[in-house]
Coordinates of C-alpha atoms and ligand atoms in Angstrom, one line a residue:
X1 CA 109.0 90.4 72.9
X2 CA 108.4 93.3 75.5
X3 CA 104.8 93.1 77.2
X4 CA 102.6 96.5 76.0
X5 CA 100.3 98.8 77.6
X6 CA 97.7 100.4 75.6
X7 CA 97.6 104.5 76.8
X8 CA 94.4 105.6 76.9
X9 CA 93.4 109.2 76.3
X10 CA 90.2 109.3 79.0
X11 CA 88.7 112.3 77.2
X12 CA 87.5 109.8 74.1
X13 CA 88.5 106.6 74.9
X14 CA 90.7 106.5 72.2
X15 CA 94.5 104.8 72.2
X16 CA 97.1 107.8 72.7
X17 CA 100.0 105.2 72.3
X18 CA 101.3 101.7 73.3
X19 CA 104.7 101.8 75.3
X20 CA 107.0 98.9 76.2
X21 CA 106.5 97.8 79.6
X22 CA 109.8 97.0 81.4
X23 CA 110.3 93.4 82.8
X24 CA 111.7 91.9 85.8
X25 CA 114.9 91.3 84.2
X26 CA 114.6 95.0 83.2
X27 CA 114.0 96.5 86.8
X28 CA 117.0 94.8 88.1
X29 CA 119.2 96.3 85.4
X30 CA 117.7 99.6 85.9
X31 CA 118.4 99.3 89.9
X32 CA 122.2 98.1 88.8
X33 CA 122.8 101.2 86.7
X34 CA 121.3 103.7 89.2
X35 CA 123.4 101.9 91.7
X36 CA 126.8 102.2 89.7
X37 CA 126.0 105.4 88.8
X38 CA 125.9 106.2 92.6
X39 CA 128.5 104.2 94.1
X40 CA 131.2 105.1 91.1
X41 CA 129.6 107.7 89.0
X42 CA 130.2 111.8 89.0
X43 CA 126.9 112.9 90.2
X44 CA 126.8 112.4 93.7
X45 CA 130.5 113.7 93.6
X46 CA 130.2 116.9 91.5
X47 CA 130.8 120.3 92.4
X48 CA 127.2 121.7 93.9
X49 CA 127.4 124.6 91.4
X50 CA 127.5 122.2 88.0
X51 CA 125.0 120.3 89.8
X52 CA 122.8 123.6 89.7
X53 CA 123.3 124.1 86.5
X54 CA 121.4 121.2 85.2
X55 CA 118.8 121.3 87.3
X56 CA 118.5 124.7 85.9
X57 CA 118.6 123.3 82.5
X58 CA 116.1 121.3 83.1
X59 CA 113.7 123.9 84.3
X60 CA 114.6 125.5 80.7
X61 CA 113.7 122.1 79.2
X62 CA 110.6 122.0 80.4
X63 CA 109.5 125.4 79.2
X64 CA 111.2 125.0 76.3
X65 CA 108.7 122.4 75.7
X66 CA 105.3 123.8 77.7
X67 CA 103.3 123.5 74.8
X68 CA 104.3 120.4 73.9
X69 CA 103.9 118.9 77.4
X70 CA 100.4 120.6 78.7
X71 CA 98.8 119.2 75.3
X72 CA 100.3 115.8 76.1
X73 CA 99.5 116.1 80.0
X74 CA 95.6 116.8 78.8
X75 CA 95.8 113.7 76.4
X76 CA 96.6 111.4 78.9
X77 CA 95.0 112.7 82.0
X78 CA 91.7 114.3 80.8
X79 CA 92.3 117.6 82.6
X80 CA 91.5 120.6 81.3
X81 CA 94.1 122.6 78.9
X82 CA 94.0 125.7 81.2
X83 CA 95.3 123.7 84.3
X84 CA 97.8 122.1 82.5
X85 CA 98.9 124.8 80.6
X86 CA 98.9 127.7 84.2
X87 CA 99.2 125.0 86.3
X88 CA 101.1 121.7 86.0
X89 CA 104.1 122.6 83.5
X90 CA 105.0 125.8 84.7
X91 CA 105.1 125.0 88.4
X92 CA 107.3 121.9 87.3
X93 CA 109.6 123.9 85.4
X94 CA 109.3 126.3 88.3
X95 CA 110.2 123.6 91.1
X96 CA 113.4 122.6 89.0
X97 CA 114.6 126.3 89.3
X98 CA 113.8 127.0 92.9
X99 CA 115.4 124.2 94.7
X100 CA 118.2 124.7 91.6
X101 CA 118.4 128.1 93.7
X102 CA 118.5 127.6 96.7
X103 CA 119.6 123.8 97.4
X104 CA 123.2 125.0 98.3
X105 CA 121.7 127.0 101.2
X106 CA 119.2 124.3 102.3
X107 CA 123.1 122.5 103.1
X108 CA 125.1 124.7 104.9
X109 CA 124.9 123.5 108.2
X110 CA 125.7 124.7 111.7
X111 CA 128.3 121.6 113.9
X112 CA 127.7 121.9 117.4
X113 CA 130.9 123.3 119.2
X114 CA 132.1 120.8 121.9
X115 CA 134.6 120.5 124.7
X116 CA 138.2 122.0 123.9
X117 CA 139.7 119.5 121.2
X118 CA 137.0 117.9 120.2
X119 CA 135.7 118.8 117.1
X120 CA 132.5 118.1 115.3
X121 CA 131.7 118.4 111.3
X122 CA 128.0 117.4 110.4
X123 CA 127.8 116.7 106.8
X124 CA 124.3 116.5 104.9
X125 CA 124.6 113.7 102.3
X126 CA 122.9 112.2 99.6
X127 CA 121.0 109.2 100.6
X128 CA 122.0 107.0 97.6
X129 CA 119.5 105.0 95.0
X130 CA 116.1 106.7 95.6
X131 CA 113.1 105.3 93.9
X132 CA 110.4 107.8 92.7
X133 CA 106.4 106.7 92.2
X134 CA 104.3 108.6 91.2
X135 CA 100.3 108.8 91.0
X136 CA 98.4 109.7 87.8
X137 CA 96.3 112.6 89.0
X138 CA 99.2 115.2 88.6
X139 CA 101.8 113.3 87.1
X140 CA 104.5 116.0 85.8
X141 CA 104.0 117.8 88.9
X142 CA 104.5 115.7 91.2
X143 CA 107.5 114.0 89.8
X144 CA 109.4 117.0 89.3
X145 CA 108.7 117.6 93.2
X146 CA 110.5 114.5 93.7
X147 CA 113.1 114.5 91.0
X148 CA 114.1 118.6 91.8
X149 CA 115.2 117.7 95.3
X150 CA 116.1 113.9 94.9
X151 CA 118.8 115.1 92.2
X152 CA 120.1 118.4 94.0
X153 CA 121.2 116.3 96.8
X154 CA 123.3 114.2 94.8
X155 CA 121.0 111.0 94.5
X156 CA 120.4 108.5 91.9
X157 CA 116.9 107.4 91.0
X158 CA 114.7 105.6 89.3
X159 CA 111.7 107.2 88.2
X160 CA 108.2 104.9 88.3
X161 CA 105.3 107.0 86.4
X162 CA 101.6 105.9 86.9
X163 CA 101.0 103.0 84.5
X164 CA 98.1 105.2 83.5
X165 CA 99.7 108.5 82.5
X166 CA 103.4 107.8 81.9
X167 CA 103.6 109.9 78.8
X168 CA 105.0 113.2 80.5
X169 CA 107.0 111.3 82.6
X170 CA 108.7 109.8 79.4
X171 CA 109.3 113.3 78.1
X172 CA 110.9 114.5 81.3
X173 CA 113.3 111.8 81.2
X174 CA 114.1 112.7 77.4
X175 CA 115.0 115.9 78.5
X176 CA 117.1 115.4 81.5
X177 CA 119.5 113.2 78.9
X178 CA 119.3 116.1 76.8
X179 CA 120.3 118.0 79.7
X180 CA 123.5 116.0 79.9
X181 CA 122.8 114.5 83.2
X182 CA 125.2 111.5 83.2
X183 CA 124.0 108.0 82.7
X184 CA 122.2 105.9 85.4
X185 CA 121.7 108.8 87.3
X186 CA 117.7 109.3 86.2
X187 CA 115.9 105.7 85.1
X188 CA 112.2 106.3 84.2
X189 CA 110.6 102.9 84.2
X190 CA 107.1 102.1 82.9
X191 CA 106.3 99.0 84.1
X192 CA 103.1 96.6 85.5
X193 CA 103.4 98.1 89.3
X194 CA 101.5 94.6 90.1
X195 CA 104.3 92.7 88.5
X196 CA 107.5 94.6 89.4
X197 CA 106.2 96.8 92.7
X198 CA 108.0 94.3 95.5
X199 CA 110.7 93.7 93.0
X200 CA 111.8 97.0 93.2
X201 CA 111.0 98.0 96.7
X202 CA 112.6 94.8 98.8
X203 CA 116.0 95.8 96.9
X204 CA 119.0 95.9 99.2
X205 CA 120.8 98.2 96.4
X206 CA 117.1 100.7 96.6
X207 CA 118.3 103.1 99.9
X208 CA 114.8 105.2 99.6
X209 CA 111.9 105.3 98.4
X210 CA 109.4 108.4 98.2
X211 CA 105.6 107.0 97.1
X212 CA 102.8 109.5 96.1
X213 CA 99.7 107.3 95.9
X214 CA 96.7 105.8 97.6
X215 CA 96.7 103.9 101.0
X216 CA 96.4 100.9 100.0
X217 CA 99.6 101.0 98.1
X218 CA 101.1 102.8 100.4
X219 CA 100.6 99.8 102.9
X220 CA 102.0 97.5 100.3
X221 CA 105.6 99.1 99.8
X222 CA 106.0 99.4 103.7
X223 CA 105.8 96.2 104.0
X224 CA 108.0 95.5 100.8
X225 CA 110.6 98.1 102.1
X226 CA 110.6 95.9 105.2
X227 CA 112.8 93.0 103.8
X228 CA 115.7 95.6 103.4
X229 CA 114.9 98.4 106.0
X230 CA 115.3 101.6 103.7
X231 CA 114.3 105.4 104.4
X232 CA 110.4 106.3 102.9
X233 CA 108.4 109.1 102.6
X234 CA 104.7 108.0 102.1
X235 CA 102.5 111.0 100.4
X236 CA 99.0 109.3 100.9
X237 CA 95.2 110.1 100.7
X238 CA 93.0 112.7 102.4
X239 CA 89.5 113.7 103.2
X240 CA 90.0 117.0 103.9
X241 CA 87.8 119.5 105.1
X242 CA 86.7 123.4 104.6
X243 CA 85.3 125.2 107.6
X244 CA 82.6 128.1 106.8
X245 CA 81.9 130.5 109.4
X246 CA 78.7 132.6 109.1
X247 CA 80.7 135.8 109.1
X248 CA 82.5 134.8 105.4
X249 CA 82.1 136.5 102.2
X250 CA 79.9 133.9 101.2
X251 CA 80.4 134.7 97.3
X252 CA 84.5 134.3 97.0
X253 CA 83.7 131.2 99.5
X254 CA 81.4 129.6 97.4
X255 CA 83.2 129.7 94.1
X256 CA 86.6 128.6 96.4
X257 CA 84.6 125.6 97.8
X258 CA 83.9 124.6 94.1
X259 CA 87.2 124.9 93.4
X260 CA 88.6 122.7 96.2
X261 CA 86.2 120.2 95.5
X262 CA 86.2 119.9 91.6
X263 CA 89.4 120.8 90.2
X264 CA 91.3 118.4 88.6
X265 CA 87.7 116.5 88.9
X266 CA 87.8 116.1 92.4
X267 CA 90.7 113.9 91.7
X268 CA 93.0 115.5 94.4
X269 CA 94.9 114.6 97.6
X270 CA 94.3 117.8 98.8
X271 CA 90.4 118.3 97.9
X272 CA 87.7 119.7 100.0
X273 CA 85.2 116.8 100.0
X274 CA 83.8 117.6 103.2
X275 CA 82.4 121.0 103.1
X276 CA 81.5 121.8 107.4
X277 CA 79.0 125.1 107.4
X278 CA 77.6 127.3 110.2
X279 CA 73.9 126.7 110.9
X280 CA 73.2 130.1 110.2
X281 CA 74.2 129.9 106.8
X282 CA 74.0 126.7 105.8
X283 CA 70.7 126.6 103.6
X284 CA 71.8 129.4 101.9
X285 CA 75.2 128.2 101.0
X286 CA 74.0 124.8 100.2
X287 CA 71.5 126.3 97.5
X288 CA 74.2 128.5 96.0
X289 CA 76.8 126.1 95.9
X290 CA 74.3 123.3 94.2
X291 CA 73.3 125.8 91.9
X292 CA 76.6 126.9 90.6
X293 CA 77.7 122.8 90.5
X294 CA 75.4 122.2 87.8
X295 CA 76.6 125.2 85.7
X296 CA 80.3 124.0 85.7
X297 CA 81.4 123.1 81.9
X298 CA 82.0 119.1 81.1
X299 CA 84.3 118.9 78.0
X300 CA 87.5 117.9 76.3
X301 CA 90.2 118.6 77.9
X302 CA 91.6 120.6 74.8
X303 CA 89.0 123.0 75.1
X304 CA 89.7 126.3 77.0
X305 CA 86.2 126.6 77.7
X306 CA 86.3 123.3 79.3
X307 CA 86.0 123.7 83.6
X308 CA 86.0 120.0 84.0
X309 CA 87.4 117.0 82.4
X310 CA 86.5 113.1 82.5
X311 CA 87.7 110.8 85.4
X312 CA 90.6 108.7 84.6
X313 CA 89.7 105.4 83.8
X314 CA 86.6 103.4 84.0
X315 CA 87.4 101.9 87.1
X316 CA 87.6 105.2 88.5
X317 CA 84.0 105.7 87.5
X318 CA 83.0 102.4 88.5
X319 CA 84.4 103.5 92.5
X320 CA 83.3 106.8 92.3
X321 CA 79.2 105.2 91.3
X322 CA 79.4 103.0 94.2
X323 CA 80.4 105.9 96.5
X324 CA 77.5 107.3 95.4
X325 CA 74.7 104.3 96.2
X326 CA 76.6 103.8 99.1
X327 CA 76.3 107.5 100.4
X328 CA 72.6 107.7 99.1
X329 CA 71.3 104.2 101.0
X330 CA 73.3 105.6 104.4
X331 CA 70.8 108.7 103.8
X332 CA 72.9 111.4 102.6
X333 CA 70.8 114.0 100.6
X334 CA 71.9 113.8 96.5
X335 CA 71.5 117.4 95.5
X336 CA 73.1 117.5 92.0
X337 CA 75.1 115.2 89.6
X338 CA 75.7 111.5 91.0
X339 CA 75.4 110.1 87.3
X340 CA 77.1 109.8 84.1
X341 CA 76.1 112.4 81.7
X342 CA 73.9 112.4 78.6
X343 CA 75.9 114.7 76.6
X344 CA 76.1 112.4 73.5
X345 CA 79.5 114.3 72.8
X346 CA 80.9 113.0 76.1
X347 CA 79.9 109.4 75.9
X348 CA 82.9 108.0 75.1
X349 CA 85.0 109.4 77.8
X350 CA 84.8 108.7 81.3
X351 CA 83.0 111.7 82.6
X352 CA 81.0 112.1 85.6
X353 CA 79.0 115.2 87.0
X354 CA 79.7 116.9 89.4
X355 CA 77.9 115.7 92.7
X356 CA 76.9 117.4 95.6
X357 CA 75.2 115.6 99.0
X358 CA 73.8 117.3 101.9
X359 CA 73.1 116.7 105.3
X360 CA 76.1 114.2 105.2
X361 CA 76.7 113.0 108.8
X362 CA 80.2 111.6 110.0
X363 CA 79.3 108.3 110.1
X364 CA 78.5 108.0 106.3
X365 CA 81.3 106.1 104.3
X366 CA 81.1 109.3 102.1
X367 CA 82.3 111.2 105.2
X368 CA 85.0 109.6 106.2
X369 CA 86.2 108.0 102.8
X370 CA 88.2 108.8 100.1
X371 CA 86.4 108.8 96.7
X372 CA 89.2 110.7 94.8
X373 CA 86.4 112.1 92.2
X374 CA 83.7 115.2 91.9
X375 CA 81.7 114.1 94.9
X376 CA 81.1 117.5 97.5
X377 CA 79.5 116.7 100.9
X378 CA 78.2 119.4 103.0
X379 CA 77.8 118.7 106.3
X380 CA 76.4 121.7 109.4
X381 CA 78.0 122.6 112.4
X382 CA 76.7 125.2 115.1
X383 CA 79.6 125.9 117.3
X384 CA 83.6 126.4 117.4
X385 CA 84.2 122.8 118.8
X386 CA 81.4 120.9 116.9
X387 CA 83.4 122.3 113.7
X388 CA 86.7 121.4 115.5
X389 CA 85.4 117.6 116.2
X390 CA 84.0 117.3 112.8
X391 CA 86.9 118.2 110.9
X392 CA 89.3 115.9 113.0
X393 CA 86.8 113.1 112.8
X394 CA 88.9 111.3 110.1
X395 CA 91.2 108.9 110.0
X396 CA 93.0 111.5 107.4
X397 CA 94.9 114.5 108.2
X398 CA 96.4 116.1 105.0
X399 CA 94.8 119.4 104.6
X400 CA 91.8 121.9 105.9
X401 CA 90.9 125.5 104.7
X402 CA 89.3 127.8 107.4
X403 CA 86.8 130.8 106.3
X404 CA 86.0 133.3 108.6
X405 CA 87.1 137.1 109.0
X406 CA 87.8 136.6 112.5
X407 CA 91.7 136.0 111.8
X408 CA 92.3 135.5 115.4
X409 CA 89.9 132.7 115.7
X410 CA 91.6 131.1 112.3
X411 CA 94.5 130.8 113.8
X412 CA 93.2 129.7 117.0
X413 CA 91.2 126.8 115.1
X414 CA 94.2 125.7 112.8
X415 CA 96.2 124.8 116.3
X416 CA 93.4 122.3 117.3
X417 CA 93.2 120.7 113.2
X418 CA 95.4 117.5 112.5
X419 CA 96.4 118.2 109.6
X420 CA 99.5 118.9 107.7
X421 CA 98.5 121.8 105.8
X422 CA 95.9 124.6 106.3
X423 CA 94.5 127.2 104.4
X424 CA 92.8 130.3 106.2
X425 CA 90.8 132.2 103.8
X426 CA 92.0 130.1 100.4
X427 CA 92.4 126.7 99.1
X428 CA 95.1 125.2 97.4
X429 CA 98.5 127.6 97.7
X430 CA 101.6 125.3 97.0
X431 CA 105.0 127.7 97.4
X432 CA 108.2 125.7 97.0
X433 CA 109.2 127.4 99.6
X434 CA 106.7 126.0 102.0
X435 CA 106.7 122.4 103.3
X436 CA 103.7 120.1 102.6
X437 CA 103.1 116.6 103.8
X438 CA 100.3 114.9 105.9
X439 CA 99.4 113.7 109.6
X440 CA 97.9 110.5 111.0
X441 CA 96.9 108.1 107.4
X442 CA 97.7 110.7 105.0
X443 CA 101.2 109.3 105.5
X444 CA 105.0 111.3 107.0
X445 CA 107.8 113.1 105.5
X446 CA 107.5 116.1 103.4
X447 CA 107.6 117.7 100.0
X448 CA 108.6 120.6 98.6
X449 CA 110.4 123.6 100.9
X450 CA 113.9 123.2 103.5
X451 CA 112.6 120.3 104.8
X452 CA 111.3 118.7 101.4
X453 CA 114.5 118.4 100.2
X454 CA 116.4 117.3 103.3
X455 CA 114.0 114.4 103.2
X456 CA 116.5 113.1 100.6
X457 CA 119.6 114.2 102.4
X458 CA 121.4 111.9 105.4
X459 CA 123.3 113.5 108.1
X460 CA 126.5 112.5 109.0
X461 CA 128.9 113.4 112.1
X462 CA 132.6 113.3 112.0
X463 CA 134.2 113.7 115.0
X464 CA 137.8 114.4 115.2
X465 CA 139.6 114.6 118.8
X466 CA 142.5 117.4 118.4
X467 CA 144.0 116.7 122.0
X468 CA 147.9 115.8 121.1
X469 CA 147.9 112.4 122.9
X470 CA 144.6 111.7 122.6
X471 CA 141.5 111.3 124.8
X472 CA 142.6 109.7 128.3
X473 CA 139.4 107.3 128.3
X474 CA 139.7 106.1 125.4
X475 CA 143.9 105.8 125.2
X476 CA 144.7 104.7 128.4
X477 CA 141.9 102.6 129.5
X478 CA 143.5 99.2 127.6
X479 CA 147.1 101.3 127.5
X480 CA 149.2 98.6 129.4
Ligands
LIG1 P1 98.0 104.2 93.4 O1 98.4 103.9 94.8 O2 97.0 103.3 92.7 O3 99.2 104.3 92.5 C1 100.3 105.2 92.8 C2 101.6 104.7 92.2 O4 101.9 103.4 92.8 C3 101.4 104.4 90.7 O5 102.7 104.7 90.0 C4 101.2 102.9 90.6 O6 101.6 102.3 89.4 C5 102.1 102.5 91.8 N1 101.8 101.2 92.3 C6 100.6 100.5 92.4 N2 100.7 99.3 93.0 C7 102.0 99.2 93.3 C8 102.8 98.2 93.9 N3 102.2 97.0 94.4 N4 104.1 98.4 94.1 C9 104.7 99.5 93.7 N5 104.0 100.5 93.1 C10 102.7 100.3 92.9 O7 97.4 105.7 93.5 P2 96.7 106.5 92.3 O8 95.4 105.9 92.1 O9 97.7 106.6 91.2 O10 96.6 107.9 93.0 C11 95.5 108.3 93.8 C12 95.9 108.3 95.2 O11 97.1 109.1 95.4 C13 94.8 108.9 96.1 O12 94.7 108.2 97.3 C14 95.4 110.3 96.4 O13 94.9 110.9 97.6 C15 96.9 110.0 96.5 N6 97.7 111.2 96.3 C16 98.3 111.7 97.4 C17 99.1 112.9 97.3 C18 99.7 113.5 98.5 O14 100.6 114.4 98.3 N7 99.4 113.1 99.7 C19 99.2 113.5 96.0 C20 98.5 113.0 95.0 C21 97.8 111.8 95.1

C-alpha cells in the first residue's frame, strides 16, 4: 500500500485530494528511467527543431487548460484568482514559448580561432539527469522556469513539486505526455522530501540539480549533492529592500510598496519586507501606507474581489506569529495587523493580516530575517549611504527596488546594492528575457534569460590538430 498525503486547500481547511506518495523504491526507478531515457533515449539526440515543437506544445497545453489550472493553482495555494489567472498560468505557458523561440540561438556559439591547424569546436551540451524542486509559493511558475530550459537543452528530469501544492505540478506532467514527449524524459514525483530528499540528491546517476526553496534546505542538498559532486543551482531566500527617496511620487510609491510586500501574502522571494524611507517623508508615508494596509481585502481565493489570500499552512502561521512577538519584544513599533482575523468567514483558513512595523532598526530579527508572510517593516534613513548601508546590511542579496526621480542617482545606488536584481521606479518585472538569480545567501546560478538556460547546458571543446604529420611536441617527443 502506497503511503498518502492529505492536500489541503488553505482557503477552508478543507481536503482538495489525497495523492500517492512515491517511495524509496519508487525514486530509484524514477532516477533509472530518467537515466535511460538520457543515456539511450531520442530526446537529448533529436533534431533542435522537433525539440521546439513540443516545448511549443506545451505552452499550447497549458493555455489550453488556463482555466482549469488558475482554479486549481488557487485551491491549493490560497492565492487570489486574479494572480493566478494574469499571473501564474499565462507567464508559464509564456516561458514554454519563449525559450521554445529562442533556445536554438541561446546555442550557437562562437570557437576561438587558434594557431594554423589547430582547430577548435566548442559544443554546448545537455548536462544529463537534472532534478527539478520546487517551492509551494508559485508552484506552476516556477517549475515551468525550470522545466522550459532543462528540456530545450536536451536534459532528462525529474520533477519534485512542493509536498504542499503538487496539484498543478501533476497537471503539467499530464500534459507534457500528452504532448508526446517520450518516456522517462519528464518524471514528476510527489514524495515525503524528509524521506526521499538525500535519496535523490547523493545519486551518482542525478548530474544536476536546480532547488527553489528556503535556506535551510538549500544547506541540506549541498551537502547531499556532496557524496556524488554534481552541478546545482540554489534559488534561496531574500530580505529584500525598497529605497524611498523624498523626491518620489509618493502615491504610485505607496500602492507599489504594498504590492511588494503583500502579494502573494507576502509569501515571496522577491518581497519588499524592509521598506528604508527618507527622513523627510517618512511620517507621512508610514501613515499612508498603514492606512491603506488595513483596507486591503482578506478572502477566498476564488473571489475576484479578493486582494489577499490565507497563508499556506498552519505552520506557516505559527512562524509568521512568532516573528511577530519576537519583532514586538526587540521594540519594533506594531502599526497594523499582527493577528489572525476575526472574520467568522475566514476562520477556517489560515489567514493572517496584513502587518506593518515601524521604527524597525537593523538589529531586529524582523530586519534581517526572512518571515516569508504579510509582515512590512519600515525603517528611516537620512542620507545616500545610510540608505546604501542599510539595504546591504543583510546576509541576503536577491532583490532591491529604488524610488527616486533622480535617474542618475538610481543607477548610481544600484552599483553599490548586492543584490541580484533591482528595480528602479517598479517592483517585480520578470522578462524571460532577462536573467534573475541572487548574491551572497540568496544562493548562485540563474533563471530565466541567455544565461538561465545555459545553466543547464555543459560546454564542451574538441580540438582537432589539422597539421599532416601531426604536432611535433606531441609526435616526436616519445617518437624513437
Ligand atoms: P522549502 O525549502 O521548505 O521547500 C522547497 C522544496 O524543497 C519543496 O519541494 C520541499 O518538498 C523540498 N524539500 C524539503 N526538504 C527537502 C530535503 N531534505 N531534500 C530534498 N528536498 C526537500 O521551501 P518552501 O517553504 O517550499 O519555500 C519557501 C522558500 O523558498 C523561501 O525561503 C523563499 O524565499 C524561497 N524561494 C526562493 C525563490 C528564489 O527564486 N530565490 C523563489 C521562491 C521561493
Amino acid at each position: 500500500m502506497k503511503e498518502k498525503q492529505k492536500i489541503i486547500n488553505p482557503a477552508s481547511g478543507e481536503i482538495i485530494t489525497e495523492i500517492a506518495l512515491a517511495s524509496e523504491p519508487d525514486v530509484k526507478e524514477v532516477t533509472a528511467l530518467a537515466r535511460e531515457a538520457f543515456d539511450k533515449g531520442p530526446w537529448p539526440r533529436l533534431p533542435l527543431a522537433e525539440r521546439k515543437n513540443f516545448l511549443l506544445k506545451i505552452s499550447q497545453g497549458i493555455r489550453d487548460k488556463a482555466g482549469e489550472l488558475a482554479k486549481l493553482e488557487t485551491q491549493n495555494t490560497g492565492k487570489p484568482i486574479k494572480e493566478t489567472t494574469f499571473m501564474d498560468i499565462p507567464s508559464s505557458a509564456k516561458t514554454f514559448e519563449f525559450i521554445a523561440n529562442n533556445f536554438q540561438k541561446y546555442l550557437e556559439i562562437e570557437s576561438p580561432n587558434l594557431e594554423a591547424q589547430a582547430q577548435c569546436r566548442l559544443i554546448r551540451e545537455p548536462i544529463g539527469v537534472v532534478v527539478l524542486i520546487v517551492p509551494w509559493n508559485y508552484p506552476l511558475l516556477i517549475a515551468s522556469w525550470k522545466l522550459a530550459s532543462a528540456l530545450a537543452s536536451g536534459n532528462t528530469v525529474i520533477l519534485k513539486p512542493s509536498s504542499l501544492t503538487p496539484l498543478t505540478a501533476i497537471e503539467l506532467g499530464k500534459i507534457i505526455a500528452e504532448a508526446g514527449i517520450p518516456k522517462g524524459v519528464v518524471n514528476v514525483i510527489c514524495a515525503d522530501a524528509q524521506k526521499i530528499g538525500r535519496i535523490l540528491c547523493e545519486d551518482s546517476r542525478v548530474d544536476m540539480i536546480s532547488f527553489t526553496g528556503s535556506n535551510t534546505t538549500g544547506r541540506k542538498i549541498l551537502e547531499y549533492s556532496l557524496k556524488n559532486t554534481k552541478k546545482m543551482l540554489l534559488e534561496l531566500g531574500g530580505k529584500s529592500a525598497s529605497i524611498i527617496f523624498k523626491d518620489a511620487d509618493l502615491e504610485t510609491v505607496i500602492n507599489s510598496c504594498l504590492c511588494s510586500a503583500f502579494l502573494n501574502q507576502g509569501q515571496m522571494c522577491t518581497a519588499m519586507s524592509r521598506i528604508l524611507v527618507e527622513d523627510e517623508i517618512y511620517d507621512k508615508f508610514s501613515a499612508c501606507f498603514i492606512e491603506k494596509a488595513k483596507r486591503i481585502k482578506l478572502g477566498m481565493g476564488e473571489d475576484f474581489q479578493t486582494q489577499m489570500g490565507p497563508l499556506i499552512s498552519e505552520e506557516q502561521r505559527k512562524n509568521i506569529l512568532d516573528c511577530v512577538e519576537k519583532a514586538k519584544k526587540q521594540g519594533a513599533k506594531l502599526c497594523c495587523g499582527g493577528k489572525i482575523p476575526l472574520d467568522p468567514n475566514l476562520k477556517n483558513g489560515f489567514f493572517f493580516e496584513p502587518t506593518v512595523f515601524i521604527d524597525v532598526l537593523p538589529q531586529m530579527a524582523i530586519f534581517q530575517e526572512e518571515a516569508f508572510g504579510p509582515i512590512a517593516c519600515i525603517s528611516k534613513f537620512s542620507s545616500l549611504n545610510e540608505a546604501v548601508s542599510l539595504a546591504n546590511d543583510s546576509n541576503f542579496g536577491l532583490a532591491g527596488c529604488i524610488w527616486t526621480k533622480d535617474i542618475t542617482k538610481a543607477e548610481g545606488l544600484a552599483k553599490e546594492l548586492n543584490t541580484g536584481t533591482i528595480w528602479i521606479n517598479t517592483y517585480g518585472m520578470f522578462y524571460n528575457e532577462c536573467p534573475f538569480g541572487g548574491f551572497k545567501q540568496s544562493g548562485f546560478g540563474k533563471e530565466l534569460g541567455k544565461e538561465g538556460f545555459l545553466e543547464y547546458t555543459r560546454l564542451k571543446n574538441v580540438l582537432t590538430d589539422l597539421s599532416p604529420e601531426g604536432k611535433p611536441l606531441v609526435n616526436y617527443w616519445y617518437g624513437f
